[in-house]
PDB file of C-alpha atoms in Angstrom:
ATOM      1  CA  MET A 199    -173.615  46.322 -62.854  1.00 96.00           C
ATOM      2  CA  LYS A 200    -171.384  42.681 -62.729  1.00 98.00           C
ATOM      3  CA  ILE A 201    -168.066  43.887 -62.872  1.00 98.00           C
ATOM      4  CA  ILE A 202    -164.266  42.313 -62.642  1.00 98.00           C
ATOM      5  CA  ILE A 203    -161.605  44.494 -61.990  1.00 99.00           C
ATOM      6  CA  ASP A 204    -158.433  43.656 -63.619  1.00 99.00           C
ATOM      7  CA  THR A 205    -155.566  45.436 -61.625  1.00 98.00           C
ATOM      8  CA  ASP A 206    -152.043  45.703 -60.441  1.00 98.00           C
ATOM      9  CA  PRO A 207    -152.270  47.198 -57.003  1.00 98.00           C
ATOM     10  CA  GLY A 208    -151.004  50.390 -56.247  1.00 96.00           C
ATOM     11  CA  GLN A 209    -152.731  52.697 -53.846  1.00 98.00           C
ATOM     12  CA  ASP A 210    -154.912  54.079 -56.167  1.00 97.00           C
ATOM     13  CA  ASP A 211    -156.125  50.757 -57.651  1.00 98.00           C
ATOM     14  CA  ALA A 212    -157.221  49.688 -53.915  1.00 98.00           C
ATOM     15  CA  LEU A 213    -159.271  52.765 -53.843  1.00 98.00           C
ATOM     16  CA  THR A 214    -160.783  51.796 -57.054  1.00 98.00           C
ATOM     17  CA  ILE A 215    -161.603  48.457 -55.578  1.00 98.00           C
ATOM     18  CA  LEU A 216    -162.914  49.657 -52.428  1.00 98.00           C
ATOM     19  CA  LEU A 217    -165.751  52.005 -54.268  1.00 98.00           C
ATOM     20  CA  ALA A 218    -166.540  49.144 -56.409  1.00 98.00           C
ATOM     21  CA  LEU A 219    -167.179  46.721 -53.129  1.00 98.00           C
ATOM     22  CA  ILE A 220    -169.019  49.395 -51.060  1.00 98.00           C
ATOM     23  CA  SER A 221    -171.203  50.667 -53.966  1.00 98.00           C
ATOM     24  CA  PRO A 222    -174.473  48.829 -54.153  1.00 97.00           C
ATOM     25  CA  GLU A 223    -174.901  49.715 -57.762  1.00 98.00           C
ATOM     26  CA  ILE A 224    -172.205  47.223 -58.435  1.00 98.00           C
ATOM     27  CA  ASP A 225    -171.601  43.545 -58.007  1.00 98.00           C
ATOM     28  CA  LEU A 226    -167.975  43.100 -58.013  1.00 98.00           C
ATOM     29  CA  LEU A 227    -167.520  39.079 -59.223  1.00 98.00           C
ATOM     30  CA  GLY A 228    -164.017  38.923 -58.899  1.00 98.00           C
ATOM     31  CA  VAL A 229    -160.609  40.834 -58.845  1.00 98.00           C
ATOM     32  CA  THR A 230    -157.690  39.617 -60.950  1.00 99.00           C
ATOM     33  CA  THR A 231    -154.066  40.776 -60.844  1.00 98.00           C
ATOM     34  CA  VAL A 232    -151.418  41.254 -63.439  1.00 98.00           C
ATOM     35  CA  ALA A 233    -147.753  42.638 -63.080  1.00 98.00           C
ATOM     36  CA  GLY A 234    -147.594  46.303 -63.491  1.00 98.00           C
ATOM     37  CA  ASN A 235    -146.912  48.560 -60.859  1.00 98.00           C
ATOM     38  CA  VAL A 236    -145.634  45.936 -58.877  1.00 98.00           C
ATOM     39  CA  ASN A 237    -145.074  42.286 -59.616  1.00 98.00           C
ATOM     40  CA  VAL A 238    -147.919  39.574 -59.614  1.00 98.00           C
ATOM     41  CA  HIS A 239    -147.205  38.174 -56.521  1.00 98.00           C
ATOM     42  CA  GLN A 240    -146.861  41.605 -54.404  1.00 98.00           C
ATOM     43  CA  ALA A 241    -150.177  42.797 -56.574  1.00 98.00           C
ATOM     44  CA  THR A 242    -151.856  39.893 -55.517  1.00 98.00           C
ATOM     45  CA  ILE A 243    -150.920  40.242 -51.733  1.00 98.00           C
ATOM     46  CA  ASN A 244    -152.000  43.994 -51.994  1.00 98.00           C
ATOM     47  CA  ALA A 245    -155.312  42.956 -53.381  1.00 98.00           C
ATOM     48  CA  LEU A 246    -156.102  40.656 -50.972  1.00 98.00           C
ATOM     49  CA  LYS A 247    -154.950  43.533 -48.323  1.00 98.00           C
ATOM     50  CA  THR A 248    -157.675  45.580 -49.650  1.00 98.00           C
ATOM     51  CA  MET A 249    -160.254  43.257 -48.796  1.00 98.00           C
ATOM     52  CA  ASP A 250    -159.260  42.509 -45.715  1.00 98.00           C
ATOM     53  CA  LEU A 251    -159.185  46.392 -45.337  1.00 98.00           C
ATOM     54  CA  ALA A 252    -162.874  46.510 -46.529  1.00 98.00           C
ATOM     55  CA  GLY A 253    -164.040  43.386 -44.515  1.00 97.00           C
ATOM     56  CA  VAL A 254    -164.945  41.474 -47.591  1.00 98.00           C
ATOM     57  CA  THR A 255    -164.346  37.829 -47.760  1.00 97.00           C
ATOM     58  CA  THR A 256    -166.845  36.685 -50.507  1.00 97.00           C
ATOM     59  CA  VAL A 257    -164.927  38.374 -53.821  1.00 98.00           C
ATOM     60  CA  PRO A 258    -162.301  36.199 -55.021  1.00 98.00           C
ATOM     61  CA  VAL A 259    -158.787  37.518 -55.942  1.00 98.00           C
ATOM     62  CA  HIS A 260    -157.119  35.582 -58.971  1.00 98.00           C
ATOM     63  CA  THR A 261    -153.272  35.925 -59.855  1.00 98.00           C
ATOM     64  CA  GLY A 262    -152.715  36.522 -63.597  1.00 98.00           C
ATOM     65  CA  ALA A 263    -149.812  37.362 -65.885  1.00 98.00           C
ATOM     66  CA  ASP A 264    -146.494  37.707 -64.498  1.00 98.00           C
ATOM     67  CA  ARG A 265    -144.745  39.556 -67.514  1.00 98.00           C
ATOM     68  CA  PRO A 266    -146.013  41.209 -70.705  1.00 98.00           C
ATOM     69  CA  LEU A 267    -146.737  39.117 -73.834  1.00 98.00           C
ATOM     70  CA  LEU A 268    -143.216  40.326 -75.405  1.00 98.00           C
ATOM     71  CA  ARG A 269    -141.525  43.079 -73.614  1.00 97.00           C
ATOM     72  CA  ALA A 270    -139.220  42.891 -70.840  1.00 97.00           C
ATOM     73  CA  PRO A 271    -140.968  43.645 -67.550  1.00 98.00           C
ATOM     74  CA  ILE A 272    -141.376  47.413 -65.790  1.00 98.00           C
ATOM     75  CA  ASP A 273    -142.773  48.429 -62.636  1.00 98.00           C
ATOM     76  CA  ALA A 274    -143.686  51.806 -61.037  1.00 97.00           C
ATOM     77  CA  THR A 275    -142.132  51.579 -57.665  1.00 97.00           C
ATOM     78  CA  HIS A 276    -140.857  54.590 -58.053  1.00 95.00           C
ATOM     79  CA  VAL A 277    -144.003  56.369 -58.086  1.00 94.00           C
ATOM     80  CA  HIS A 278    -145.562  53.560 -55.679  1.00 96.00           C
ATOM     81  CA  GLY A 279    -143.103  52.683 -53.073  1.00 96.00           C
ATOM     82  CA  ARG A 280    -141.370  48.942 -52.948  1.00 96.00           C
ATOM     83  CA  THR A 281    -144.620  47.230 -52.005  1.00 97.00           C
ATOM     84  CA  GLY A 282    -147.033  49.430 -54.020  1.00 97.00           C
ATOM     85  CA  PHE A 283    -149.012  50.401 -50.647  1.00 97.00           C
ATOM     86  CA  GLU A 284    -146.490  52.685 -49.218  1.00 96.00           C
ATOM     87  CA  GLY A 285    -148.129  55.266 -46.743  1.00 96.00           C
ATOM     88  CA  ALA A 286    -150.157  52.914 -44.913  1.00 96.00           C
ATOM     89  CA  ASP A 287    -149.144  49.930 -42.981  1.00 91.00           C
ATOM     90  CA  LEU A 288    -151.355  47.287 -43.191  1.00 96.00           C
ATOM     91  CA  PRO A 289    -151.077  43.718 -41.846  1.00 97.00           C
ATOM     92  CA  ASP A 290    -150.501  40.531 -43.817  1.00 97.00           C
ATOM     93  CA  PRO A 291    -153.673  39.464 -45.500  1.00 98.00           C
ATOM     94  CA  THR A 292    -156.024  36.698 -43.855  1.00 98.00           C
ATOM     95  CA  GLN A 293    -157.210  35.786 -46.913  1.00 97.00           C
ATOM     96  CA  LYS A 294    -155.486  33.626 -49.802  1.00 98.00           C
ATOM     97  CA  ALA A 295    -155.684  33.876 -53.613  1.00 98.00           C
ATOM     98  CA  ALA A 296    -158.545  31.980 -55.129  1.00 98.00           C
ATOM     99  CA  PRO A 297    -157.191  28.985 -57.134  1.00 98.00           C
ATOM    100  CA  GLY A 298    -156.743  28.983 -60.896  1.00 98.00           C
ATOM    101  CA  HIS A 299    -155.407  31.685 -63.213  1.00 98.00           C
ATOM    102  CA  ALA A 300    -157.089  34.926 -63.726  1.00 98.00           C
ATOM    103  CA  VAL A 301    -157.157  34.632 -67.452  1.00 98.00           C
ATOM    104  CA  ASP A 302    -159.336  31.469 -66.993  1.00 98.00           C
ATOM    105  CA  PHE A 303    -161.353  32.801 -64.194  1.00 98.00           C
ATOM    106  CA  ILE A 304    -162.212  36.032 -66.864  1.00 98.00           C
ATOM    107  CA  ILE A 305    -162.746  33.375 -69.432  1.00 98.00           C
ATOM    108  CA  ARG A 306    -164.970  31.474 -67.365  1.00 98.00           C
ATOM    109  CA  THR A 307    -167.255  33.931 -66.063  1.00 98.00           C
ATOM    110  CA  VAL A 308    -167.802  36.053 -69.121  1.00 98.00           C
ATOM    111  CA  MET A 309    -168.855  32.743 -70.433  1.00 98.00           C
ATOM    112  CA  GLU A 310    -170.929  31.516 -67.686  1.00 98.00           C
ATOM    113  CA  ASN A 311    -173.044  34.811 -67.563  1.00 98.00           C
ATOM    114  CA  PRO A 312    -175.622  36.338 -70.402  1.00 98.00           C
ATOM    115  CA  PRO A 313    -173.800  37.894 -73.317  1.00 98.00           C
ATOM    116  CA  GLY A 314    -173.354  41.742 -72.798  1.00 98.00           C
ATOM    117  CA  SER A 315    -173.510  41.379 -68.936  1.00 98.00           C
ATOM    118  CA  ILE A 316    -170.334  41.675 -67.740  1.00 98.00           C
ATOM    119  CA  THR A 317    -167.905  44.535 -67.370  1.00 98.00           C
ATOM    120  CA  LEU A 318    -164.300  44.391 -67.169  1.00 98.00           C
ATOM    121  CA  CYS A 319    -162.413  47.421 -65.254  1.00 98.00           C
ATOM    122  CA  ALA A 320    -158.692  47.376 -66.734  1.00 98.00           C
ATOM    123  CA  ILE A 321    -156.568  49.242 -64.581  1.00 98.00           C
ATOM    124  CA  GLY A 322    -153.143  48.237 -65.284  1.00 98.00           C
ATOM    125  CA  PRO A 323    -151.472  46.322 -68.148  1.00 98.00           C
ATOM    126  CA  MET A 324    -153.827  44.504 -70.397  1.00 98.00           C
ATOM    127  CA  THR A 325    -151.923  41.322 -70.486  1.00 98.00           C
ATOM    128  CA  ASN A 326    -154.772  39.214 -69.068  1.00 98.00           C
ATOM    129  CA  LEU A 327    -157.158  40.867 -71.177  1.00 98.00           C
ATOM    130  CA  ALA A 328    -155.244  40.160 -74.287  1.00 98.00           C
ATOM    131  CA  LEU A 329    -154.476  36.589 -73.276  1.00 98.00           C
ATOM    132  CA  ALA A 330    -158.170  35.893 -72.402  1.00 98.00           C
ATOM    133  CA  ILE A 331    -159.401  37.489 -76.025  1.00 98.00           C
ATOM    134  CA  SER A 332    -156.640  35.033 -77.700  1.00 98.00           C
ATOM    135  CA  ARG A 333    -157.775  32.026 -76.068  1.00 98.00           C
ATOM    136  CA  GLU A 334    -161.665  32.736 -75.752  1.00 98.00           C
ATOM    137  CA  PRO A 335    -162.315  34.409 -79.277  1.00 97.00           C
ATOM    138  CA  GLU A 336    -165.991  34.347 -78.316  1.00 98.00           C
ATOM    139  CA  LEU A 337    -165.080  36.980 -75.724  1.00 98.00           C
ATOM    140  CA  ARG A 338    -165.227  39.454 -78.444  1.00 98.00           C
ATOM    141  CA  THR A 339    -169.067  39.438 -78.369  1.00 97.00           C
ATOM    142  CA  ARG A 340    -169.835  38.160 -75.177  1.00 98.00           C
ATOM    143  CA  LEU A 341    -167.843  40.476 -72.817  1.00 98.00           C
ATOM    144  CA  GLY A 342    -170.343  43.670 -72.268  1.00 98.00           C
ATOM    145  CA  GLN A 343    -167.838  46.449 -72.233  1.00 98.00           C
ATOM    146  CA  ILE A 344    -163.854  47.405 -71.124  1.00 98.00           C
ATOM    147  CA  VAL A 345    -163.655  50.667 -69.025  1.00 98.00           C
ATOM    148  CA  THR A 346    -159.839  51.276 -68.995  1.00 98.00           C
ATOM    149  CA  MET A 347    -157.767  54.186 -67.396  1.00 98.00           C
ATOM    150  CA  SER A 348    -154.944  54.054 -69.953  1.00 98.00           C
ATOM    151  CA  GLY A 349    -153.717  56.252 -72.760  1.00 98.00           C
ATOM    152  CA  ALA A 350    -153.570  59.832 -73.402  1.00 98.00           C
ATOM    153  CA  PHE A 351    -154.069  62.413 -76.070  1.00 98.00           C
ATOM    154  CA  SER A 352    -153.075  66.035 -74.822  1.00 96.00           C
ATOM    155  CA  GLU A 353    -151.117  64.792 -71.805  1.00 95.00           C
ATOM    156  CA  VAL A 354    -149.067  62.648 -73.949  1.00 95.00           C
ATOM    157  CA  GLY A 355    -147.122  60.622 -71.486  1.00 97.00           C
ATOM    158  CA  ASN A 356    -146.163  59.678 -67.793  1.00 96.00           C
ATOM    159  CA  ILE A 357    -143.721  56.947 -68.360  1.00 97.00           C
ATOM    160  CA  THR A 358    -142.265  58.159 -71.383  1.00 98.00           C
ATOM    161  CA  PRO A 359    -142.764  61.440 -73.385  1.00 97.00           C
ATOM    162  CA  THR A 360    -145.231  59.890 -75.380  1.00 98.00           C
ATOM    163  CA  ALA A 361    -146.968  57.073 -73.231  1.00 98.00           C
ATOM    164  CA  GLU A 362    -148.825  56.234 -70.485  1.00 98.00           C
ATOM    165  CA  PHE A 363    -147.679  53.615 -68.024  1.00 98.00           C
ATOM    166  CA  ASN A 364    -150.364  51.057 -68.231  1.00 98.00           C
ATOM    167  CA  ILE A 365    -150.136  50.902 -72.156  1.00 98.00           C
ATOM    168  CA  TYR A 366    -146.399  51.127 -72.213  1.00 98.00           C
ATOM    169  CA  ALA A 367    -145.921  48.338 -69.600  1.00 98.00           C
ATOM    170  CA  ASP A 368    -147.836  46.150 -72.402  1.00 98.00           C
ATOM    171  CA  PRO A 369    -148.012  47.542 -75.551  1.00 98.00           C
ATOM    172  CA  HIS A 370    -148.961  44.539 -77.730  1.00 98.00           C
ATOM    173  CA  ALA A 371    -151.603  43.482 -75.131  1.00 98.00           C
ATOM    174  CA  ALA A 372    -153.387  46.756 -75.384  1.00 98.00           C
ATOM    175  CA  ALA A 373    -153.001  46.727 -79.203  1.00 98.00           C
ATOM    176  CA  ILE A 374    -154.655  43.507 -79.387  1.00 98.00           C
ATOM    177  CA  VAL A 375    -157.498  44.707 -76.818  1.00 98.00           C
ATOM    178  CA  LEU A 376    -158.095  47.600 -78.575  1.00 98.00           C
ATOM    179  CA  GLU A 377    -158.405  45.655 -82.115  1.00 98.00           C
ATOM    180  CA  SER A 378    -161.090  43.436 -80.637  1.00 98.00           C
ATOM    181  CA  GLY A 379    -164.340  44.997 -81.479  1.00 98.00           C
ATOM    182  CA  ILE A 380    -165.313  45.109 -77.582  1.00 98.00           C
ATOM    183  CA  ARG A 381    -166.949  48.274 -76.505  1.00 98.00           C
ATOM    184  CA  ILE A 382    -164.161  50.448 -74.910  1.00 98.00           C
ATOM    185  CA  THR A 383    -164.482  53.243 -72.544  1.00 98.00           C
ATOM    186  CA  MET A 384    -160.944  54.963 -71.687  1.00 98.00           C
ATOM    187  CA  LEU A 385    -160.480  57.094 -69.197  1.00 98.00           C
ATOM    188  CA  PRO A 386    -156.581  58.883 -70.045  1.00 98.00           C
ATOM    189  CA  LEU A 387    -154.514  61.121 -68.629  1.00 98.00           C
ATOM    190  CA  ASP A 388    -156.365  63.879 -70.062  1.00 98.00           C
ATOM    191  CA  VAL A 389    -158.800  63.128 -67.267  1.00 98.00           C
ATOM    192  CA  THR A 390    -157.025  61.993 -64.790  1.00 97.00           C
ATOM    193  CA  HIS A 391    -154.607  64.909 -64.843  1.00 95.00           C
ATOM    194  CA  THR A 392    -157.462  66.891 -63.890  1.00 96.00           C
ATOM    195  CA  LEU A 393    -158.194  65.236 -60.599  1.00 96.00           C
ATOM    196  CA  HIS A 394    -155.412  66.777 -58.605  1.00 93.00           C
ATOM    197  CA  THR A 395    -155.246  65.125 -55.124  1.00 95.00           C
ATOM    198  CA  SER A 396    -154.877  68.213 -53.149  1.00 93.00           C
ATOM    199  CA  ALA A 397    -153.933  68.371 -49.461  1.00 93.00           C
ATOM    200  CA  ALA A 398    -157.360  69.790 -48.838  1.00 95.00           C
ATOM    201  CA  ARG A 399    -159.142  67.049 -50.625  1.00 96.00           C
ATOM    202  CA  LEU A 400    -156.983  63.989 -49.208  1.00 96.00           C
ATOM    203  CA  ALA A 401    -157.820  65.861 -45.806  1.00 96.00           C
ATOM    204  CA  ARG A 402    -161.568  65.679 -46.716  1.00 96.00           C
ATOM    205  CA  PHE A 403    -161.113  61.838 -46.984  1.00 97.00           C
ATOM    206  CA  GLU A 404    -159.178  61.873 -43.872  1.00 96.00           C
ATOM    207  CA  ALA A 405    -162.306  63.645 -41.755  1.00 97.00           C
ATOM    208  CA  ILE A 406    -164.716  61.095 -42.870  1.00 97.00           C
ATOM    209  CA  GLY A 407    -163.518  59.582 -39.797  1.00 96.00           C
ATOM    210  CA  ASN A 408    -163.398  55.845 -40.457  1.00 97.00           C
ATOM    211  CA  ARG A 409    -160.246  53.655 -41.140  1.00 97.00           C
ATOM    212  CA  VAL A 410    -160.772  53.493 -44.658  1.00 98.00           C
ATOM    213  CA  GLY A 411    -160.810  57.027 -45.012  1.00 98.00           C
ATOM    214  CA  LYS A 412    -157.477  57.461 -43.402  1.00 97.00           C
ATOM    215  CA  VAL A 413    -155.734  54.404 -44.737  1.00 98.00           C
ATOM    216  CA  VAL A 414    -156.921  56.123 -48.120  1.00 98.00           C
ATOM    217  CA  ALA A 415    -155.561  59.540 -47.851  1.00 97.00           C
ATOM    218  CA  ASP A 416    -152.385  58.189 -46.087  1.00 97.00           C
ATOM    219  CA  TRP A 417    -152.076  55.769 -49.302  1.00 97.00           C
ATOM    220  CA  LEU A 418    -152.563  58.981 -51.667  1.00 96.00           C
ATOM    221  CA  ARG A 419    -149.839  61.218 -49.777  1.00 95.00           C
ATOM    222  CA  PHE A 420    -147.519  58.913 -50.180  1.00 94.00           C
ATOM    223  CA  GLU A 421    -148.396  58.165 -53.959  1.00 93.00           C
ATOM    224  CA  LYS A 422    -148.526  61.729 -54.995  1.00 86.00           C
ATOM    225  CA  THR A 423    -145.451  62.673 -53.303  1.00 88.00           C
ATOM    226  CA  PHE A 424    -143.587  61.875 -56.748  1.00 88.00           C
ATOM    227  CA  GLU A 425    -145.965  63.459 -58.881  1.00 86.00           C
ATOM    228  CA  ALA A 426    -145.988  66.838 -56.549  1.00 84.00           C
ATOM    229  CA  ASN A 427    -142.667  66.978 -57.124  1.00 86.00           C
ATOM    230  CA  LYS A 428    -142.424  65.942 -60.778  1.00 85.00           C
ATOM    231  CA  TYR A 429    -145.103  68.768 -61.311  1.00 85.00           C
ATOM    232  CA  GLY A 430    -144.659  71.253 -58.953  1.00 85.00           C
ATOM    233  CA  THR A 431    -148.103  70.879 -57.089  1.00 86.00           C
ATOM    234  CA  ASP A 432    -149.229  69.830 -53.642  1.00 88.00           C
ATOM    235  CA  GLY A 433    -150.653  66.608 -54.812  1.00 88.00           C
ATOM    236  CA  GLY A 434    -150.890  64.652 -58.357  1.00 92.00           C
ATOM    237  CA  PRO A 435    -153.290  62.995 -60.707  1.00 95.00           C
ATOM    238  CA  LEU A 436    -156.131  60.463 -59.357  1.00 97.00           C
ATOM    239  CA  HIS A 437    -155.978  57.918 -61.869  1.00 98.00           C
ATOM    240  CA  ASP A 438    -157.816  54.459 -61.646  1.00 98.00           C
ATOM    241  CA  PRO A 439    -160.740  55.174 -59.604  1.00 98.00           C
ATOM    242  CA  ASN A 440    -162.088  57.224 -62.783  1.00 98.00           C
ATOM    243  CA  THR A 441    -163.148  53.738 -64.136  1.00 98.00           C
ATOM    244  CA  VAL A 442    -165.592  53.379 -61.327  1.00 98.00           C
ATOM    245  CA  LEU A 443    -166.670  56.722 -60.730  1.00 98.00           C
ATOM    246  CA  TRP A 444    -167.687  56.860 -64.511  1.00 98.00           C
ATOM    247  CA  LEU A 445    -169.777  53.555 -64.055  1.00 98.00           C
ATOM    248  CA  LEU A 446    -171.228  55.122 -61.269  1.00 98.00           C
ATOM    249  CA  ARG A 447    -172.065  58.769 -62.639  1.00 98.00           C
ATOM    250  CA  PRO A 448    -171.040  58.977 -66.564  1.00 98.00           C
ATOM    251  CA  GLU A 449    -172.788  62.337 -66.563  1.00 98.00           C
ATOM    252  CA  LEU A 450    -169.557  63.651 -64.787  1.00 98.00           C
ATOM    253  CA  TYR A 451    -167.612  62.839 -67.936  1.00 98.00           C
ATOM    254  CA  LYS A 452    -167.680  64.239 -71.437  1.00 98.00           C
ATOM    255  CA  GLY A 453    -165.379  62.835 -74.713  1.00 98.00           C
ATOM    256  CA  ARG A 454    -166.214  61.131 -77.941  1.00 98.00           C
ATOM    257  CA  GLN A 455    -166.256  58.241 -80.012  1.00 98.00           C
ATOM    258  CA  VAL A 456    -162.808  58.066 -81.896  1.00 98.00           C
ATOM    259  CA  ASN A 457    -160.424  55.691 -83.228  1.00 98.00           C
ATOM    260  CA  VAL A 458    -157.529  54.713 -80.955  1.00 98.00           C
ATOM    261  CA  ARG A 459    -154.641  52.666 -81.955  1.00 98.00           C
ATOM    262  CA  ILE A 460    -151.319  51.790 -80.201  1.00 98.00           C
ATOM    263  CA  GLU A 461    -147.753  52.040 -81.234  1.00 98.00           C
ATOM    264  CA  THR A 462    -145.699  48.719 -81.495  1.00 98.00           C
ATOM    265  CA  ALA A 463    -142.936  49.333 -83.436  1.00 97.00           C
ATOM    266  CA  SER A 464    -141.075  52.342 -82.862  1.00 97.00           C
ATOM    267  CA  GLU A 465    -138.862  52.516 -79.841  1.00 96.00           C
ATOM    268  CA  LEU A 466    -139.350  55.922 -79.841  1.00 98.00           C
ATOM    269  CA  THR A 467    -143.013  56.282 -79.182  1.00 98.00           C
ATOM    270  CA  MET A 468    -143.649  52.420 -78.053  1.00 98.00           C
ATOM    271  CA  GLY A 469    -147.129  52.347 -76.549  1.00 98.00           C
ATOM    272  CA  MET A 470    -147.958  55.788 -77.549  1.00 98.00           C
ATOM    273  CA  THR A 471    -151.956  55.937 -77.921  1.00 98.00           C
ATOM    274  CA  VAL A 472    -152.938  57.417 -81.245  1.00 98.00           C
ATOM    275  CA  ILE A 473    -156.156  59.201 -81.132  1.00 98.00           C
ATOM    276  CA  ASP A 474    -157.631  60.197 -84.041  1.00 98.00           C
ATOM    277  CA  TRP A 475    -159.689  62.958 -82.515  1.00 98.00           C
ATOM    278  CA  TRP A 476    -160.833  64.945 -85.505  1.00 97.00           C
ATOM    279  CA  GLY A 477    -161.846  61.663 -87.458  1.00 96.00           C
ATOM    280  CA  ILE A 478    -158.950  62.202 -89.930  1.00 97.00           C
ATOM    281  CA  THR A 479    -158.395  58.404 -90.915  1.00 97.00           C
ATOM    282  CA  ASN A 480    -162.018  57.516 -91.192  1.00 91.00           C
ATOM    283  CA  LEU A 481    -161.353  54.512 -89.227  1.00 97.00           C
ATOM    284  CA  PRO A 482    -163.860  52.726 -87.048  1.00 96.00           C
ATOM    285  CA  LYS A 483    -164.231  54.688 -84.076  1.00 98.00           C
ATOM    286  CA  ASN A 484    -163.356  51.487 -81.603  1.00 98.00           C
ATOM    287  CA  THR A 485    -163.308  53.606 -78.078  1.00 98.00           C
ATOM    288  CA  LEU A 486    -165.307  55.994 -76.095  1.00 98.00           C
ATOM    289  CA  PHE A 487    -162.322  58.643 -75.397  1.00 98.00           C
ATOM    290  CA  LEU A 488    -162.942  60.931 -72.671  1.00 98.00           C
ATOM    291  CA  ARG A 489    -161.360  64.065 -71.888  1.00 98.00           C
ATOM    292  CA  GLU A 490    -163.427  66.131 -69.212  1.00 98.00           C
ATOM    293  CA  CYS A 491    -164.696  65.756 -65.702  1.00 98.00           C
ATOM    294  CA  ASN A 492    -166.625  67.632 -63.065  1.00 98.00           C
ATOM    295  CA  VAL A 493    -163.922  67.573 -60.845  1.00 98.00           C
ATOM    296  CA  GLU A 494    -165.700  68.667 -57.614  1.00 97.00           C
ATOM    297  CA  ALA A 495    -168.424  66.421 -58.004  1.00 98.00           C
ATOM    298  CA  ALA A 496    -166.105  63.102 -58.651  1.00 98.00           C
ATOM    299  CA  TYR A 497    -164.658  64.140 -55.282  1.00 98.00           C
ATOM    300  CA  ASP A 498    -167.891  64.434 -53.732  1.00 98.00           C
ATOM    301  CA  LEU A 499    -168.975  61.418 -55.232  1.00 98.00           C
ATOM    302  CA  ILE A 500    -165.656  59.324 -53.724  1.00 98.00           C
ATOM    303  CA  THR A 501    -165.865  61.108 -50.135  1.00 98.00           C
ATOM    304  CA  GLU A 502    -169.619  59.809 -50.169  1.00 98.00           C
ATOM    305  CA  VAL A 503    -168.666  56.400 -51.163  1.00 98.00           C
ATOM    306  CA  LEU A 504    -165.796  56.016 -48.662  1.00 98.00           C
ATOM    307  CA  SER A 505    -168.088  57.343 -45.657  1.00 98.00           C
ATOM    308  CA  ARG A 506    -170.105  54.022 -46.154  1.00 97.00           C
ATOM    309  CA  PHE A 507    -167.562  51.916 -44.545  1.00 97.00           C
TER     310      PHE A 507
END
């Protein structure tokens, strides 16, 4: 599978990149960064640090949008820490960002490959994707699919009472993407909140015995401190890696085709993903919306993949 990961690293974003890099089923063509969890400059540094951690020098990292399309920027440093990589002290990256904007890289890569052959994993705000689709409308038929960690139905919101962070950070971009006609699979909070990063599960990563497993465990212990306090548990949800896990083992997940729209008018519910689960509107079913996961099998898969480093 040829994929591009569009991301705002973030500890769990980095885990997503690592899973893609070491999986032979996946050909990671590039990583594009966007402002979200941290500013885009820091996101690019973090993506490059992830490449160094994996010992990979052949996958380009392109810097993308530094702000949402219309709204004021927000971040999630209250969760991920000032740099987004708190929890593990990694050296400054030895690599540099590739020349050229992320949006140009996305367009060029999709247009230079056979139609339908590229998957884009969107694990941050969708600003780069919306810009690419707006600039090159042919992406609507050339891009194979978008797999996104975003949105919520029964879990409602994690940055406001009604909105998930990646959507809320740029709801207008998300609306463009959801209305694009591109095949979309959404891994929402309904799934990610079932993948609880318990102390025992993080200990499994650390017990792998390689450097990557230790770093991932340390990263997630820090990141999940905020959510553990919020939910009163010994860990928190595991978000972004579900995109790559679904690509590797789609049978671990269950959901259905539904219509998904994004609220962009009301400040009260800005960024809400409006899920027509019961087909009430009869609108086009534009999204495969997943709500269940075989949690133990998913953690077994993560442990297996990380052990390859």
